[in-house]
Coordinates of C-alpha atoms and ligand atoms in Angstrom, one line a residue:
M3 CA 0.0 0.0 0.0
E4 CA 1.5 3.3 -1.1
K5 CA 2.0 5.8 1.7
I6 CA 3.5 9.2 2.1
T7 CA 7.2 9.3 3.0
F8 CA 8.4 11.9 5.5
L9 CA 11.7 13.8 4.9
K10 CA 14.7 12.7 6.9
K11 CA 16.4 16.0 6.7
L12 CA 15.1 19.5 5.9
P13 CA 16.7 21.4 3.0
E14 CA 19.3 24.1 4.0
E15 CA 17.2 26.8 2.4
V16 CA 13.6 27.2 1.3
V17 CA 12.2 29.7 -1.2
I18 CA 8.6 30.7 -0.4
P19 CA 6.9 32.6 -3.2
L20 CA 4.4 35.2 -2.0
V21 CA 2.0 33.9 -4.6
Q22 CA 1.1 30.3 -4.0
H23 CA -1.8 29.8 -6.3
K24 CA -3.7 31.5 -9.2
G25 CA -4.2 34.9 -7.6
P26 CA -2.4 38.1 -6.5
T27 CA 0.8 38.3 -4.7
C28 CA 0.6 38.6 -0.9
K29 CA 2.1 41.6 1.0
C30 CA 5.4 40.6 2.5
L31 CA 5.5 40.9 6.4
V32 CA 9.2 40.1 7.0
S33 CA 12.5 41.7 6.1
K34 CA 16.0 40.4 5.4
G35 CA 17.7 39.3 8.5
D36 CA 14.5 38.6 10.4
K37 CA 14.2 35.4 12.4
V38 CA 11.1 33.4 11.6
L39 CA 9.4 30.4 13.2
A40 CA 7.6 27.6 11.3
G41 CA 4.0 28.5 10.9
Q42 CA 4.6 32.3 11.2
L43 CA 2.6 34.4 8.8
I44 CA 4.9 35.9 6.3
G45 CA 2.6 36.9 3.4
E46 CA -0.7 38.7 4.0
P47 CA -3.4 38.5 1.3
T48 CA -4.5 41.8 -0.2
V49 CA -7.8 40.4 -1.5
S50 CA -10.3 37.9 -0.1
S51 CA -9.7 35.5 -3.0
A52 CA -6.0 34.9 -2.0
A53 CA -4.6 32.6 0.7
P54 CA -2.1 33.8 3.4
V55 CA 1.5 32.4 3.2
H56 CA 3.3 31.0 6.2
A57 CA 6.9 30.0 6.9
S58 CA 7.3 26.3 6.4
V59 CA 10.5 26.1 8.5
S60 CA 12.2 28.2 11.2
G61 CA 15.3 30.1 10.3
T62 CA 16.6 33.5 9.1
V63 CA 15.3 35.5 6.1
S64 CA 18.4 35.7 3.9
S65 CA 16.7 37.5 1.1
I66 CA 13.5 38.7 -0.4
E67 CA 13.9 38.7 -4.2
K68 CA 12.4 37.6 -7.5
H69 CA 12.8 33.9 -8.0
P70 CA 11.7 31.4 -10.7
H71 CA 8.2 30.2 -9.9
P72 CA 6.8 26.9 -11.2
F73 CA 4.0 28.8 -13.0
G74 CA 6.8 29.9 -15.4
T75 CA 7.4 33.5 -14.2
K76 CA 9.6 35.1 -11.6
T77 CA 7.8 36.3 -8.5
S78 CA 8.7 37.8 -5.1
A79 CA 9.8 35.1 -2.7
V80 CA 11.0 35.0 0.9
I81 CA 14.2 33.0 1.1
I82 CA 14.8 31.4 4.5
T83 CA 18.0 29.7 5.7
T84 CA 16.9 26.8 7.8
D85 CA 17.8 26.5 11.5
E86 CA 19.3 23.3 12.8
I87 CA 16.8 23.1 15.6
Q88 CA 13.3 23.7 14.3
Q89 CA 10.9 25.9 16.3
S90 CA 7.3 26.8 15.5
V91 CA 5.0 29.5 16.7
E92 CA 2.7 28.5 19.5
F93 CA -0.5 27.1 18.1
N94 CA -3.5 27.6 20.3
P95 CA -6.6 26.2 18.6
P96 CA -9.9 26.4 20.4
S97 CA -10.9 23.1 22.1
S98 CA -14.5 23.0 20.8
P99 CA -14.6 25.3 17.8
S100 CA -17.9 26.7 16.5
K101 CA -18.8 26.6 12.9
T102 CA -17.7 30.3 12.5
Q103 CA -14.4 29.5 14.2
I104 CA -13.7 26.5 11.9
R105 CA -14.4 28.7 8.9
Q106 CA -12.0 31.3 10.2
I107 CA -9.3 28.7 11.0
I108 CA -9.6 27.3 7.4
K109 CA -9.3 30.9 6.0
E110 CA -6.3 31.8 8.2
S111 CA -4.5 28.5 7.5
G112 CA -4.1 29.3 3.8
I113 CA -5.2 25.9 2.6
V114 CA -5.4 25.8 -1.2
E115 CA -6.9 23.3 -3.6
I116 CA -4.7 21.7 -6.2
Y117 CA -6.7 23.5 -8.9
G118 CA -5.6 26.8 -7.5
R119 CA -8.4 28.2 -5.3
P120 CA -8.2 28.8 -1.5
T121 CA -10.4 26.2 0.2
Y122 CA -12.1 28.9 2.2
N123 CA -13.5 30.4 -1.0
V124 CA -14.5 27.0 -2.3
I125 CA -16.7 26.2 0.7
E126 CA -18.3 29.6 1.1
K127 CA -21.7 28.9 -0.5
I128 CA -22.3 25.2 -0.9
D129 CA -24.3 22.4 0.6
T130 CA -22.4 19.5 -0.9
I131 CA -18.7 18.5 -0.8
I132 CA -16.9 16.1 -3.1
L133 CA -13.6 14.9 -1.9
N134 CA -11.7 14.0 -5.0
A135 CA -9.5 10.9 -4.6
T136 CA -9.4 10.0 -8.2
Y137 CA -6.1 11.5 -9.4
E138 CA -4.0 9.8 -12.0
S139 CA -0.9 7.8 -11.1
S140 CA 1.6 10.6 -11.6
L141 CA -0.4 12.7 -9.0
V142 CA -0.9 9.8 -6.6
A143 CA 0.2 11.8 -3.6
G144 CA -3.0 13.7 -4.0
R145 CA -4.9 10.7 -2.8
V146 CA -2.5 8.5 -0.8
G147 CA -3.3 10.5 2.2
I148 CA -6.2 8.1 2.5
C149 CA -3.8 5.3 3.1
T150 CA -1.4 7.3 5.3
Y151 CA -3.9 9.0 7.7
P152 CA -7.5 7.8 6.8
N153 CA -9.0 8.8 10.2
E154 CA -7.7 12.3 10.0
V155 CA -8.9 12.6 6.4
S156 CA -12.5 11.6 7.4
K157 CA -12.4 13.9 10.5
G158 CA -11.1 16.7 8.3
L159 CA -14.0 16.1 5.9
K160 CA -16.4 16.4 8.8
Y161 CA -14.9 19.8 9.8
L162 CA -15.2 20.9 6.2
M163 CA -18.9 20.0 6.1
E164 CA -19.5 21.8 9.4
A165 CA -17.7 24.9 8.2
A166 CA -19.6 24.9 5.0
G167 CA -23.0 23.9 6.5
A168 CA -22.9 21.0 3.9
K169 CA -25.6 18.3 4.3
K170 CA -23.9 15.8 2.1
A171 CA -20.3 14.7 1.2
Y172 CA -19.1 12.3 -1.4
I173 CA -15.7 10.7 -1.5
A174 CA -15.0 10.1 -5.1
V175 CA -12.6 7.1 -5.7
N176 CA -11.5 5.5 -8.9
K177 CA -12.9 1.9 -9.2
N178 CA -9.4 0.6 -9.8
N179 CA -7.9 2.0 -6.6
S180 CA -8.8 -1.1 -4.6
E181 CA -6.5 -0.2 -1.6
E182 CA -8.2 3.1 -1.0
L183 CA -11.6 1.5 -1.5
N184 CA -10.8 -1.2 1.1
L185 CA -9.5 1.3 3.6
L186 CA -12.5 3.6 3.1
S187 CA -15.0 0.9 3.5
G188 CA -13.3 -0.1 6.8
L189 CA -13.8 3.4 8.1
K190 CA -16.7 4.5 10.2
L191 CA -18.1 7.2 8.0
D192 CA -21.1 9.4 9.0
S193 CA -24.4 8.6 7.3
N194 CA -24.2 11.7 5.2
M195 CA -20.8 10.7 3.7
E196 CA -20.9 8.4 0.7
I197 CA -18.2 6.7 -1.2
V198 CA -18.7 6.9 -5.0
Q199 CA -16.8 4.7 -7.3
L200 CA -15.9 6.2 -10.7
N201 CA -14.2 5.1 -13.9
V202 CA -12.5 8.4 -14.7
E203 CA -9.4 10.1 -13.2
Y204 CA -10.6 13.7 -12.6
T205 CA -7.6 15.8 -12.9
P206 CA -7.6 19.5 -12.1
G207 CA -9.7 21.3 -14.7
M208 CA -12.3 18.5 -14.7
E209 CA -14.2 19.8 -11.6
N210 CA -17.5 20.5 -13.4
L211 CA -17.4 17.1 -15.0
L212 CA -16.8 15.4 -11.6
V213 CA -19.8 17.3 -10.2
Y214 CA -22.0 16.2 -13.0
D215 CA -20.9 12.5 -12.8
V216 CA -21.4 12.4 -9.0
T217 CA -24.5 14.6 -8.5
G218 CA -26.0 15.1 -11.9
F219 CA -25.8 18.9 -11.4
T220 CA -24.8 20.8 -14.5
A221 CA -22.5 23.8 -14.1
Q222 CA -22.5 26.2 -17.0
F223 CA -19.3 26.5 -19.1
G224 CA -17.1 29.1 -17.5
G225 CA -18.8 28.5 -14.2
K226 CA -17.6 26.8 -11.0
P227 CA -19.0 23.8 -9.1
E228 CA -20.0 26.2 -6.3
D229 CA -22.5 27.7 -8.8
V230 CA -24.5 24.5 -8.3
G231 CA -23.8 24.3 -4.6
V232 CA -20.9 21.9 -4.7
G233 CA -17.4 22.4 -3.4
I234 CA -14.5 20.1 -4.6
C235 CA -11.8 19.5 -2.1
G236 CA -8.7 17.3 -2.2
V237 CA -7.8 14.5 0.2
N238 CA -4.8 16.6 1.4
T239 CA -7.2 19.5 2.0
A240 CA -9.2 17.3 4.4
Y241 CA -6.0 16.3 6.2
E242 CA -4.8 20.0 6.4
V243 CA -8.2 21.1 7.7
Y244 CA -8.0 18.4 10.4
D245 CA -4.4 19.6 11.3
A246 CA -5.4 23.2 11.4
V247 CA -8.6 22.8 13.5
K248 CA -7.2 20.2 15.9
Y249 CA -3.6 21.5 16.3
G250 CA -3.8 25.0 14.9
R251 CA -1.1 24.3 12.2
P252 CA -1.4 26.3 9.0
S253 CA -0.6 25.0 5.5
M254 CA 3.1 24.4 5.4
R255 CA 3.7 21.1 3.7
V256 CA 2.3 19.3 0.6
P257 CA 2.4 15.7 -0.5
I258 CA 4.1 15.3 -3.9
S259 CA 4.5 12.3 -6.2
V260 CA 8.0 12.3 -7.6
V261 CA 8.2 9.9 -10.6
G262 CA 10.2 9.2 -13.7
A263 CA 14.0 9.1 -14.1
I264 CA 14.9 9.3 -10.4
G265 CA 16.5 7.0 -7.9
G266 CA 13.4 6.0 -6.1
P267 CA 10.0 7.2 -7.1
Q268 CA 7.8 8.0 -4.1
S269 CA 5.2 10.2 -2.6
I270 CA 7.0 12.6 -0.2
L271 CA 5.7 15.3 2.2
A272 CA 7.7 18.4 1.3
P273 CA 7.8 21.8 3.1
I274 CA 6.5 24.6 0.9
G275 CA 9.5 26.3 -0.6
M276 CA 11.7 23.2 -1.0
K277 CA 13.4 23.5 -4.3
F278 CA 12.5 20.8 -6.9
K279 CA 16.2 19.8 -7.0
D280 CA 16.2 19.1 -3.3
V281 CA 13.0 17.1 -3.5
I282 CA 14.5 15.0 -6.3
E283 CA 17.7 14.6 -4.3
A284 CA 15.6 13.3 -1.3
C285 CA 14.0 10.8 -3.7
G286 CA 17.3 9.3 -4.8
G287 CA 18.5 12.0 -7.2
Y288 CA 18.4 12.1 -11.0
K289 CA 18.9 8.8 -12.8
G290 CA 20.8 9.7 -16.0
E291 CA 20.9 13.1 -17.5
P292 CA 17.6 14.9 -17.0
G293 CA 15.9 16.2 -20.1
K294 CA 12.7 17.7 -18.8
L295 CA 10.9 18.5 -15.5
I296 CA 7.2 18.7 -15.4
M297 CA 5.1 19.8 -12.5
N298 CA 1.8 18.0 -11.9
G299 CA 1.9 15.2 -14.4
M300 CA 2.2 14.5 -18.1
T301 CA -1.3 15.4 -19.2
I302 CA -2.0 18.7 -17.6
G303 CA 1.4 19.7 -16.2
L304 CA 3.7 22.6 -16.6
A305 CA 7.3 22.1 -18.0
Q306 CA 9.9 23.8 -15.8
Y307 CA 13.0 25.5 -17.2
T308 CA 15.0 25.1 -14.0
D309 CA 15.0 22.7 -11.0
E310 CA 15.6 25.8 -8.7
V311 CA 11.8 26.4 -8.7
P312 CA 10.2 25.8 -5.3
V313 CA 7.3 23.6 -4.2
V314 CA 4.1 25.7 -3.9
K315 CA 0.7 24.8 -2.6
Q316 CA -0.4 23.8 -6.0
T317 CA 2.4 21.3 -6.5
A318 CA 1.2 17.7 -6.4
G319 CA 3.7 16.0 -8.6
I320 CA 7.1 16.2 -10.2
L321 CA 7.8 14.1 -13.3
V322 CA 11.5 13.8 -14.5
Q323 CA 12.1 12.8 -18.1
T324 CA 15.4 11.8 -19.6
K325 CA 16.8 13.5 -22.8
S326 CA 15.7 10.5 -24.8
D327 CA 12.2 10.6 -23.3
V328 CA 11.8 14.1 -24.7
L329 CA 13.4 13.7 -28.1
R330 CA 11.1 15.8 -30.3
I331 CA 9.1 13.7 -32.6
D332 CA 7.6 15.6 -35.5
P333 CA 3.9 15.1 -35.8
V334 CA 2.7 13.1 -38.8
E335 CA -0.7 13.1 -40.5
C336 CA -3.8 12.0 -38.6
T337 CA -4.6 8.4 -39.4
L338 CA -8.2 8.7 -38.2
C339 CA -7.5 5.9 -35.7
A340 CA -10.0 7.6 -33.4
R341 CA -8.0 6.8 -30.2
C342 CA -8.4 10.4 -29.2
V343 CA -12.2 10.1 -29.6
D344 CA -12.3 7.0 -27.5
V345 CA -10.5 8.6 -24.5
C346 CA -12.2 12.0 -24.5
P347 CA -14.2 12.2 -21.2
V348 CA -16.6 14.8 -22.6
E349 CA -17.3 13.1 -25.9
L350 CA -15.6 15.5 -28.2
L351 CA -13.9 14.9 -31.6
P352 CA -10.4 16.0 -30.7
T353 CA -9.0 15.2 -34.1
R354 CA -11.5 17.5 -35.9
L355 CA -11.1 20.2 -33.3
A356 CA -7.3 20.2 -33.7
I357 CA -7.7 20.5 -37.5
M358 CA -10.1 23.4 -37.2
A359 CA -7.8 25.1 -34.7
D360 CA -4.9 24.6 -37.0
Q361 CA -6.8 26.1 -39.9
G362 CA -8.1 29.0 -37.8
K363 CA -11.7 27.9 -38.2
F364 CA -12.6 28.9 -34.6
E365 CA -16.3 29.4 -35.2
E366 CA -16.6 25.9 -36.5
A367 CA -14.6 24.6 -33.6
R368 CA -16.9 26.5 -31.2
M369 CA -19.9 24.9 -32.9
M370 CA -18.2 21.5 -32.4
H371 CA -18.2 22.3 -28.6
V372 CA -14.5 23.0 -28.3
M373 CA -15.2 25.1 -25.2
N374 CA -16.4 21.9 -23.4
C375 CA -12.8 20.6 -23.5
V376 CA -11.7 20.1 -19.9
E377 CA -8.0 20.1 -21.0
C378 CA -7.4 16.6 -19.5
G379 CA -4.7 16.0 -22.2
K380 CA -5.7 12.4 -22.7
C381 CA -6.2 12.8 -26.5
T382 CA -2.6 14.1 -26.9
V383 CA -1.1 11.3 -24.8
V384 CA -2.8 8.5 -26.9
C385 CA -2.2 10.1 -30.3
P386 CA 0.2 7.8 -32.3
S387 CA 0.8 10.6 -34.8
K388 CA 2.1 12.9 -32.0
I389 CA -0.3 15.7 -33.0
P390 CA -0.3 18.4 -30.3
I391 CA -4.1 18.2 -30.0
L392 CA -4.4 19.9 -26.6
Q393 CA -2.1 22.7 -27.6
L394 CA -4.2 23.4 -30.7
I395 CA -7.4 23.2 -28.7
R396 CA -6.2 25.6 -26.1
Y397 CA -5.2 28.0 -29.0
A398 CA -8.7 27.8 -30.4
K399 CA -10.3 28.3 -26.9
L400 CA -8.2 31.4 -26.3
A401 CA -9.1 32.8 -29.7
I402 CA -12.8 32.1 -29.1
E403 CA -12.7 33.6 -25.6
K404 CA -11.2 36.8 -27.0
A405 CA -13.6 37.0 -29.9
Y406 CA -16.7 36.1 -27.9
A407 CA -15.9 38.1 -24.8
D408 CA -19.1 40.0 -25.2
L409 CA -21.3 37.0 -25.7
E410 CA -24.0 37.4 -23.1
D411 CA -23.1 35.4 -20.0
K412 CA -21.2 33.1 -22.3
K413 CA -24.4 31.1 -22.5
S414 CA -25.3 29.4 -25.7
P415 CA -26.9 26.0 -26.3
N416 CA -23.5 24.4 -27.1
V417 CA -21.6 25.1 -23.9
E418 CA -23.6 23.1 -21.4
I419 CA -21.9 20.0 -19.9
G420 CA -24.3 17.2 -19.7
E421 CA -25.7 17.7 -23.2
P422 CA -23.1 16.1 -25.4
P423 CA -23.8 16.5 -29.1
V424 CA -24.8 13.6 -31.2
I425 CA -21.9 13.4 -33.7
K426 CA -21.1 10.7 -36.2
F427 CA -17.4 10.3 -36.8
G428 CA -16.6 12.1 -40.0
G429 CA -20.2 13.2 -40.3
E430 CA -22.4 16.0 -39.2
S431 CA -23.1 17.2 -35.7
E432 CA -26.2 18.6 -34.1
G433 CA -24.1 21.8 -33.7
G434 CA -24.4 22.5 -37.4
V435 CA -21.0 21.6 -38.7
Ligands
LIG14 S1 -8.0 17.5 -23.8 FE1 -8.6 16.1 -25.4 S2 -9.5 14.3 -24.4 FE2 -9.4 15.9 -22.9 S3 -11.4 16.9 -22.9 FE3 -10.1 18.1 -24.3 S4 -10.4 17.1 -26.3 FE4 -11.2 15.7 -24.8
LIG15 S1 -5.4 9.9 -32.0 FE1 -4.2 11.2 -33.4 S2 -4.0 10.0 -35.3 FE2 -5.7 9.1 -34.1 S3 -7.6 10.2 -34.8 FE3 -6.8 11.3 -33.0 S4 -5.6 12.9 -33.9 FE4 -5.8 11.3 -35.5

């Protein structure tokens, strides 16, 4: 049974960006030379949609400077030289917190979902929670918390429900994850918590689809699960909520799956700000000459230009490829094998969308429901002709978003999840193409 591994030794230095998720940069509360304790607030949010940032280790602030960020930019970061003896701020959580107190604790803890939104915002106006434990194998750390601390995860889910005032919670598990299923079925869950077995791995970006498959509720394109009263949280969120409410600890560490060309692939609990190169070193180091680093998996991940980038709250996986893994293979002509069609979870025709995007036929792509693409990347992975389907689809989506920015509420009959078009391969669609 795969479990999370704990670090034997902290890195000598951590780099904590003042932006940890999609959102604005926090206001820095420390200066060069300051001594900081683990758990100390070092970045204060300037808007309610941002999460606060805490020191993940104790030490001395050696610098505050722009540093490479895994999102591909350079952002302000607090660099802390780690102390040998670790000390944390005194955590004093209330012994029997009220609903309001739990909400406040979740807000102040700075917990962030893997898809980039602070948990506090996600649970603001909902009555149902889905705990997503269906992540793909390269993001396995996002769900192995169930195997490492199952009781804490279920208690954390209970706190989440209380904070949100939710009447129902679903734990979404992939049918093939028999270990998690066995463990969950052995847990004493409350009657308003239900385990749902699904066939799909719902990666970040597929939240609305997950909501539809679990509850039958349809969120409009461009909308969020909360619009239909559902909040999606990760397994690690539930653990962090438990940790924050019970022990007062803020979000300081994230579980990461480190896979690919390294000494010993594993799921590791890393402090926020630990550089990728240190995480890889802790997992046995590079095996051979590294060719490419990808954060958060092959299908939806972000390629990194340096291993100096630090772990942020949205980091769930690091994939290391060798030079030969990433040898550029030029795409060849589509053979109409339809593999991309078979794997598409929202029943699109990726091959035709890619051709339309390539030819600049954006309106036709829109009529073929390109905006319903949840960017799971599965079509690109299976394509034997190595066609960059997702890249082309993203290009079309961006062009359409620009061109249709004034489309009233972005509502049109062709952008509703749950009403897939009737399309014959190579033929006509109901959308009019
Ligand atoms: S990325 Fe490809 S497989 Fe995934 S939803 Fe979009 S078109 Fe379908
Ligand atoms: S998987 Fe690739 S080759 Fe096969 S139909 Fe789709 S785009 Fe064409």
